[in-house]
Short mmCIF file of C-alpha atoms and ligand atoms in Angstrom, two decimals:
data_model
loop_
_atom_site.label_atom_id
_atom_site.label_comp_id
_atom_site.label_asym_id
_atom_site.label_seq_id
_atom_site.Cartn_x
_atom_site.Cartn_y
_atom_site.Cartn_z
CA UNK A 1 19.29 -35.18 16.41
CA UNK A 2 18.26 -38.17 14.57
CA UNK A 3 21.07 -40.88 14.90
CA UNK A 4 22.71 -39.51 17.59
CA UNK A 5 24.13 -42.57 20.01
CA UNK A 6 23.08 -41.78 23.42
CA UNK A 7 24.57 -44.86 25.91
CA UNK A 8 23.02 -44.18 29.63
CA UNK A 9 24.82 -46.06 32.61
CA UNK A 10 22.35 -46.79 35.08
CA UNK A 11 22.76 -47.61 39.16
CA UNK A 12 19.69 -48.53 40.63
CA UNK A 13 18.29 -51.82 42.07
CA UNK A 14 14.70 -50.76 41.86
CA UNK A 15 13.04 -50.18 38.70
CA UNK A 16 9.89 -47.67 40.48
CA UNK A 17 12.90 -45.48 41.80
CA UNK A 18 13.29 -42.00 40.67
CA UNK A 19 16.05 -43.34 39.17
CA UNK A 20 14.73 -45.57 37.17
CA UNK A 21 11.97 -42.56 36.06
CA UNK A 22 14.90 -40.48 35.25
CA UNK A 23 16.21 -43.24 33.30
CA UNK A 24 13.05 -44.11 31.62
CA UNK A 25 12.35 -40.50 30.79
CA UNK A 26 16.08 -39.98 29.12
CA UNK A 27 14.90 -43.07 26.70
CA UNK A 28 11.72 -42.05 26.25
CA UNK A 29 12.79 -38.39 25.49
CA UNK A 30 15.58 -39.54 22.99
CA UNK A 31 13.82 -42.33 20.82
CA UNK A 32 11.23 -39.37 20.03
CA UNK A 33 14.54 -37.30 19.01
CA UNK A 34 15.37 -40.54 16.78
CA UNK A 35 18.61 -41.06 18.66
CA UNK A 36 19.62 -44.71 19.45
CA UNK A 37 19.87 -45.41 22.87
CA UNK A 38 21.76 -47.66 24.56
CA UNK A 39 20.82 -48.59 28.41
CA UNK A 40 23.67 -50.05 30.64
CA UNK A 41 21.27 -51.24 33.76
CA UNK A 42 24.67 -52.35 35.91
CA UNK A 43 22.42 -54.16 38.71
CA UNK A 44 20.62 -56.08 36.25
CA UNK A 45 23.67 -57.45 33.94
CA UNK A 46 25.09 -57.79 37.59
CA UNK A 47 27.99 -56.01 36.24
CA UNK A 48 31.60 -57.13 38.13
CA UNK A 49 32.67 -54.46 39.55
CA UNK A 50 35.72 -55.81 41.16
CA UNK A 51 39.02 -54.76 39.08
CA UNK A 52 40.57 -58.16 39.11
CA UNK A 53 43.42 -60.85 37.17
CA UNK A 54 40.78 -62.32 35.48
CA UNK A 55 40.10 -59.02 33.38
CA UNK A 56 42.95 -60.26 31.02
CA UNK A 57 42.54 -63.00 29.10
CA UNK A 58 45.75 -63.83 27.80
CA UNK A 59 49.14 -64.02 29.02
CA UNK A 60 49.99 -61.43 31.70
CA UNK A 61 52.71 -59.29 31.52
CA UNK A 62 54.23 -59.86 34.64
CA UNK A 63 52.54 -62.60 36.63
CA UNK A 64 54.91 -62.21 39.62
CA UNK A 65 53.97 -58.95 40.44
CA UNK A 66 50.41 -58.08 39.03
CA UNK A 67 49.92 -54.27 38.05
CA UNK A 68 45.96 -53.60 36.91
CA UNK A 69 47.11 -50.51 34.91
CA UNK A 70 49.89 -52.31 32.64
CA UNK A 71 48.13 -55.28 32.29
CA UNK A 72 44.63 -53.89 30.90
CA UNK A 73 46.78 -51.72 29.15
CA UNK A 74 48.11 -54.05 27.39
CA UNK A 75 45.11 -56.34 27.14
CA UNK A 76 43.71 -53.64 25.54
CA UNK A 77 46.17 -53.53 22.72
CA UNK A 78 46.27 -56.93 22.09
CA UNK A 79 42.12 -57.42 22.56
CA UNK A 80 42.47 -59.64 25.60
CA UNK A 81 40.51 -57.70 27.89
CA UNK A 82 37.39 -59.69 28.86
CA UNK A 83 34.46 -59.70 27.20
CA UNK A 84 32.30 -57.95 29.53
CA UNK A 85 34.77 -54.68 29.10
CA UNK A 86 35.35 -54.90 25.40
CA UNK A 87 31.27 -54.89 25.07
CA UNK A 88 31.07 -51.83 27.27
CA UNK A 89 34.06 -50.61 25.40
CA UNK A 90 32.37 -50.76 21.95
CA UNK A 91 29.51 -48.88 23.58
CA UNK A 92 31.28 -46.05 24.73
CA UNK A 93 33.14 -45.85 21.40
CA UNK A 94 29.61 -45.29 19.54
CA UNK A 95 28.46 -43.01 22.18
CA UNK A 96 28.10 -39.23 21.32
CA UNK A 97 26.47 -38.89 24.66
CA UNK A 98 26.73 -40.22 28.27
CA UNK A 99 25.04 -40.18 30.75
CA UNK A 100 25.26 -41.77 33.78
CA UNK A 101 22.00 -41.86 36.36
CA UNK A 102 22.50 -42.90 39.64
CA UNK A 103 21.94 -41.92 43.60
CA UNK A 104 24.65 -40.62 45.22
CA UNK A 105 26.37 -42.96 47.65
CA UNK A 106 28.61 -41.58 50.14
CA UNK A 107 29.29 -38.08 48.07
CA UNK A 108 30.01 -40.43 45.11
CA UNK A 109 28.50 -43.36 42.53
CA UNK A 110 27.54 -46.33 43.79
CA UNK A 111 30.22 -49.26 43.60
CA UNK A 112 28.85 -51.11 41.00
CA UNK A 113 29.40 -47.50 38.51
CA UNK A 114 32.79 -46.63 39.89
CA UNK A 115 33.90 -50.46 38.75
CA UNK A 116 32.23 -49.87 35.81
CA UNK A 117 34.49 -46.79 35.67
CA UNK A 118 37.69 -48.55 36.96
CA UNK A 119 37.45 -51.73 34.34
CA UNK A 120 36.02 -49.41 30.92
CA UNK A 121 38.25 -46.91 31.40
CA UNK A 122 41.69 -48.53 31.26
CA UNK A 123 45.04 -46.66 29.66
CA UNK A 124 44.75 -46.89 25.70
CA UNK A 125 40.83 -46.48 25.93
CA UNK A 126 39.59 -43.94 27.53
CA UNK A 127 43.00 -41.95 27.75
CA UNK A 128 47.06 -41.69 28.04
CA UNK A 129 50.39 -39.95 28.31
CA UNK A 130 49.69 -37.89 26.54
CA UNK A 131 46.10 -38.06 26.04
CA UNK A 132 45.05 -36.73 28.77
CA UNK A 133 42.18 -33.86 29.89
CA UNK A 134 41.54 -32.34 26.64
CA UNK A 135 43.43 -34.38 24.64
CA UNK A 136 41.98 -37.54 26.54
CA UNK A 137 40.85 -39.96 24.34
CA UNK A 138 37.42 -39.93 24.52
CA UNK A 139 37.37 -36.31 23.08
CA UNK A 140 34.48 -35.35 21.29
CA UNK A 141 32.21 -37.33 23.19
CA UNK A 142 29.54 -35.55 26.03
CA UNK A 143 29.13 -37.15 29.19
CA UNK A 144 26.26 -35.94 32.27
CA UNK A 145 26.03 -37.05 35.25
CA UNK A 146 21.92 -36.92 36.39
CA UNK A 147 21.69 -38.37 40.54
CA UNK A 148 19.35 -38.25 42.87
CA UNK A 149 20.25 -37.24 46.68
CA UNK A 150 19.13 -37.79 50.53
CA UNK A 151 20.19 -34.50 51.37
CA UNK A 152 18.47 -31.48 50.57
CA UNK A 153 19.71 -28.47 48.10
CA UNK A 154 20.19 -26.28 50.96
CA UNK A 155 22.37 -29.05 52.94
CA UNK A 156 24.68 -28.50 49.58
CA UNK A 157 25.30 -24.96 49.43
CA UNK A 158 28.50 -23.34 50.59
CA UNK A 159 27.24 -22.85 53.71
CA UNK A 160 24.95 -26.05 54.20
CA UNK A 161 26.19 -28.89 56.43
CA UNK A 162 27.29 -30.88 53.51
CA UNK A 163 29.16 -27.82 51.36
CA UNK A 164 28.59 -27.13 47.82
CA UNK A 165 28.03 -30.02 45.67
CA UNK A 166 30.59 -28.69 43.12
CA UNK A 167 33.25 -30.13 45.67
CA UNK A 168 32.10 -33.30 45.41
CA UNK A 169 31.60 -33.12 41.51
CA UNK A 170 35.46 -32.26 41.23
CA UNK A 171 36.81 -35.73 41.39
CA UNK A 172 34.05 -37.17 39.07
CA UNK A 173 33.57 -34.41 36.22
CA UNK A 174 36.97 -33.14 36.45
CA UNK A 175 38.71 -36.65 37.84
CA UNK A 176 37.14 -38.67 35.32
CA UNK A 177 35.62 -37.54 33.06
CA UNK A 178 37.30 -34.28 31.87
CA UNK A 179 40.53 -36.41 32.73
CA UNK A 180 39.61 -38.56 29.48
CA UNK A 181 38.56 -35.67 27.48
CA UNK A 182 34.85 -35.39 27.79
CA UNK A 183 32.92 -32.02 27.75
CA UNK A 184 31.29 -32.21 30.86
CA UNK A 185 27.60 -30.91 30.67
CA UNK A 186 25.93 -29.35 33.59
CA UNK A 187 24.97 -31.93 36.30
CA UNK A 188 21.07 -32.83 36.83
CA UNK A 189 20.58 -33.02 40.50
CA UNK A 190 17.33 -34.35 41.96
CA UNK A 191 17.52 -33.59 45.15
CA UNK A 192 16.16 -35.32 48.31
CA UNK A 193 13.14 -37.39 46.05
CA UNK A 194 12.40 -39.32 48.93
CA UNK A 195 11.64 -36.58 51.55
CA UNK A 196 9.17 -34.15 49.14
CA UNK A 197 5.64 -34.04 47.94
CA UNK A 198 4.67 -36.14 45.05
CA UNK A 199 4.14 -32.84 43.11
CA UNK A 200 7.71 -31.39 43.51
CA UNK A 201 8.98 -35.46 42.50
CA UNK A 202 6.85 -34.86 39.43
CA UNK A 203 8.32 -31.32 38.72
CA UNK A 204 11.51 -33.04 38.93
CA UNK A 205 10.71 -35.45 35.98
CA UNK A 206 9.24 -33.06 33.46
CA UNK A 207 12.11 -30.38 34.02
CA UNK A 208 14.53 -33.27 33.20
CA UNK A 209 12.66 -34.07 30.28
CA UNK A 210 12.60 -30.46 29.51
CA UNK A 211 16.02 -29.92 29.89
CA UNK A 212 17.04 -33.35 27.19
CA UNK A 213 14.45 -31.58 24.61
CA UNK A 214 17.17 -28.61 24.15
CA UNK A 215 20.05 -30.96 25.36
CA UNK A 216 22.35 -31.25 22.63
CA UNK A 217 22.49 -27.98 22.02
CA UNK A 218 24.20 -26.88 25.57
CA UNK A 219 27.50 -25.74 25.80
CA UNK A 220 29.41 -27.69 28.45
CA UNK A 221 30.70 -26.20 31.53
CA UNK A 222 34.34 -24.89 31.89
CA UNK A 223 36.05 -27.85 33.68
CA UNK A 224 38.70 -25.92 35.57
CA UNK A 225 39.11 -25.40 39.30
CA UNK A 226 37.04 -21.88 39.34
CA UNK A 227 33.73 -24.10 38.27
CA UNK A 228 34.30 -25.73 41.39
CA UNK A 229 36.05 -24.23 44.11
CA UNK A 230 34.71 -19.92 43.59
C1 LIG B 301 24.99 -46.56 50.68
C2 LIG B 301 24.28 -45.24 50.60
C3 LIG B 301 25.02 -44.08 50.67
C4 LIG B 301 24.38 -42.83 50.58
N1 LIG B 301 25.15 -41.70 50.63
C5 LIG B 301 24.54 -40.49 50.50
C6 LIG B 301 25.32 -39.29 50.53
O1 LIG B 301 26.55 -39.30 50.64
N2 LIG B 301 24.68 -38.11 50.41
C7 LIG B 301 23.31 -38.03 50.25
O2 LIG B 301 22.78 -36.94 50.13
N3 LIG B 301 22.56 -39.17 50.21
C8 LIG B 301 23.14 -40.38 50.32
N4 LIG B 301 22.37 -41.52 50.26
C9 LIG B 301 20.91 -41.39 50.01
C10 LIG B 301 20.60 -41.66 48.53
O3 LIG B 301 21.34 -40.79 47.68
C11 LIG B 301 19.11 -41.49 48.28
O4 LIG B 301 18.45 -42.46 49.06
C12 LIG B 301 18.75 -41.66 46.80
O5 LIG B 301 19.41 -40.70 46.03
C13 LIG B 301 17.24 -41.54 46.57
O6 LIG B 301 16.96 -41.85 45.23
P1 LIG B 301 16.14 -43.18 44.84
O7 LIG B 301 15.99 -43.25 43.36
O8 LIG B 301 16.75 -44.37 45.51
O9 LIG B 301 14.78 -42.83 45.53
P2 LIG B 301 13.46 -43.75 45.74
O10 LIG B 301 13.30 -43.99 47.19
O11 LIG B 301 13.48 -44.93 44.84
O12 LIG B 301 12.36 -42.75 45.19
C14 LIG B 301 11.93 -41.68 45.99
C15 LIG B 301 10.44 -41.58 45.79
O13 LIG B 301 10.18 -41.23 44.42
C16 LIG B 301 9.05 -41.97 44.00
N5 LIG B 301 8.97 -42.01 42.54
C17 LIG B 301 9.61 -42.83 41.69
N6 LIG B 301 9.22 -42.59 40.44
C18 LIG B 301 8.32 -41.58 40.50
C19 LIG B 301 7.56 -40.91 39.51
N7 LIG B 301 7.64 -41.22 38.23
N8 LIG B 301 6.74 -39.90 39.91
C20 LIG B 301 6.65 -39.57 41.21
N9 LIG B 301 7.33 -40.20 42.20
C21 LIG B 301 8.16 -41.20 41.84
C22 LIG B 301 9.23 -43.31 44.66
O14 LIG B 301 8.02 -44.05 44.70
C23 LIG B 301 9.69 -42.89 46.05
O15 LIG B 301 8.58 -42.61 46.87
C24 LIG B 301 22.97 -42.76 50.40
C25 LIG B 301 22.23 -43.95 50.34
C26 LIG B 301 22.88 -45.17 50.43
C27 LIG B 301 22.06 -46.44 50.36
#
C-alpha cells in the first residue's frame, strides 16, 4: 500500500483522549504501510466552522440576497473560495482514504467536523446535478468514519434506549458521504471508552490497529436503505 494518501479529519480537544489514540494509531499503522498521511487536527488549526460571506473572496454573485450554495459554487469555479477551504480541498483531492475520528456529539460529529463538512464540500467539489451518490464527485475515493461513544453497545441496538446506531449513521454515510460518491467502509465504533476497564480501552486500540493492517483490502458496505433500516 505504499503511496497510498490517507488524509484523517480529527475532532478532539485533548490529545490523551481515545481519540487522539485512535488517531495516533491510524498514523502510526499507515506510515509502517508507507502510505502518506495527512492529519487534519480541526481544534488545533482552530478550523472556522461557521459557513459564512467571507468564504468567497471575490465578487459575489448576488450581494443582495446571499445564497451559500451558489456563491461557493461559483467561488469554486473561479478559485475564490478562501484559502482555508481550497487547502482542505487539495487534501481531499489527493486522498484515496478518509477517515474521520471523532466522539459522537448529540448522535452526530462535533461542530467543528460538520463545518468542516459544510465549507469542503461545496457544489462543483465534492458533487452535483448530476454527480450525485455514485456518480458524486468524489468517486473512487474511501471514506470511514472511526468515533468513540458515551453510551454503551447495548444502549445502540434495536432494542436499546438509544436504537441501532445504523439510524444515526444514515444521514452521515449515506447523507454525506455516499451522497458525494464515496464507498463507505464499515464504521469503527469505540464504544463507551470512558465507562470500561483499562484492559477493554486497550482491546479497543489494538483491534483498530488490527483492523487498518487488512484495511484496504475491505469491500465497502452497500449504502442503501436495507444497511440501515432491516
Ligand atoms: C456535546 C456532547 C454531546 C454528546 N453526545 C453524545 C451522544 O449523542 N451519544 C453518546 O453516546 N455520547 C455522547 N457524548 C459523549 C461522548 O461521545 C463521549 O464522551 C466521547 O465519545 C468519549 O470519547 P473521548 O475520546 O472524549 O474519551 P476520553 O474521556 O478522552 O477517554 C476515555 C478514557 O480513555 C483513556 N485513554 C486514552 N488513551 C488511552 C490509551 N491509549 N489506552 C488506554 N486508555 C486510554 C483516557 O485516559 C480516558 O480515561 C457527548 C458528549 C458531548 C461533550
Amino acid at each position: 500500500m505504499t503511496g497510498k494518501n490517507v488524509l484523517i479529519v480529527y475532532a478532539h480537544q485533548e490529545p490523551k483522549s481515545m481519540n487522539g489514540s485512535l488517531k495516533n494509531i491510524a498514523v502510526d499503522v499507515f506510515s509502517k504501510q508507507g502510505c502518506n498521511v495527512t492529519v487534519s487536527d480541526l481544534y488545533t488549526m482552530k478550523f472556522n466552522a461557521a459557513a459564512t460571506r467571507s468564504d468567497i473572496t471575490g465578487d459575489l454573485c448576488n450581494p443582495q440576497h446571499f445564497s451559500y450554495s451558489i456563491e461557493t459554487k461559483e467561488a469554486f469555479k473561479k478559485g475564490c473560495l478562501s484559502e482555508d477551504i481550497l487547502e482542505e480541498q487539495r487534501k481531499v483531492h489527493e486522498a484515496d482514504l478518509i477517515i474521520f475520528q471523532f466522539p459522537l456529539y448529540w448522535f452526530s460529529f462535533p461542530a467543528i467536523m460538520k463545518g468542516w463538512i459544510d465549507r469542503v464540500f461545496v457544489q462543483g467539489f465534492a458533487f452535483d446535478f448530476p454527480g450525485c451518490y455514485d456518480t458524486g464527485l468524489l468517486k473512487g475515493k474511501i471514506a470511514l468514519l472511526s468515533f468513540t461513544t458515551g453510551g454503551t453497545e447495548d444502549m445502540f441496538s434495536k432494542e436499546g434506549v438509544k436504537g441501532d446506531v445504523k439510524y444515526l449513521l444514515w444521514p452521515i454515510q449515506h447523507g454525506i458521504l455516499h451522497f458525494c460518491g464515496f464507498q463507505v467502509l464499515a464504521p469503527q465504533i469505540s464504544y463507551a471508552p470512558e465507562y470500561v476497564a483499562e484492559a477493554k480501552r486497550r482491546d479497543m486500540l489494538i483491534k483498530w490497529a488490527q483492523r487498518l493492517e487488512n484495511i484496504w483490502e475491505e469491500p465497502p458496505i452497500d449504502c442503501t436503505p436495507s444497511w440501515y433500516f432491516h
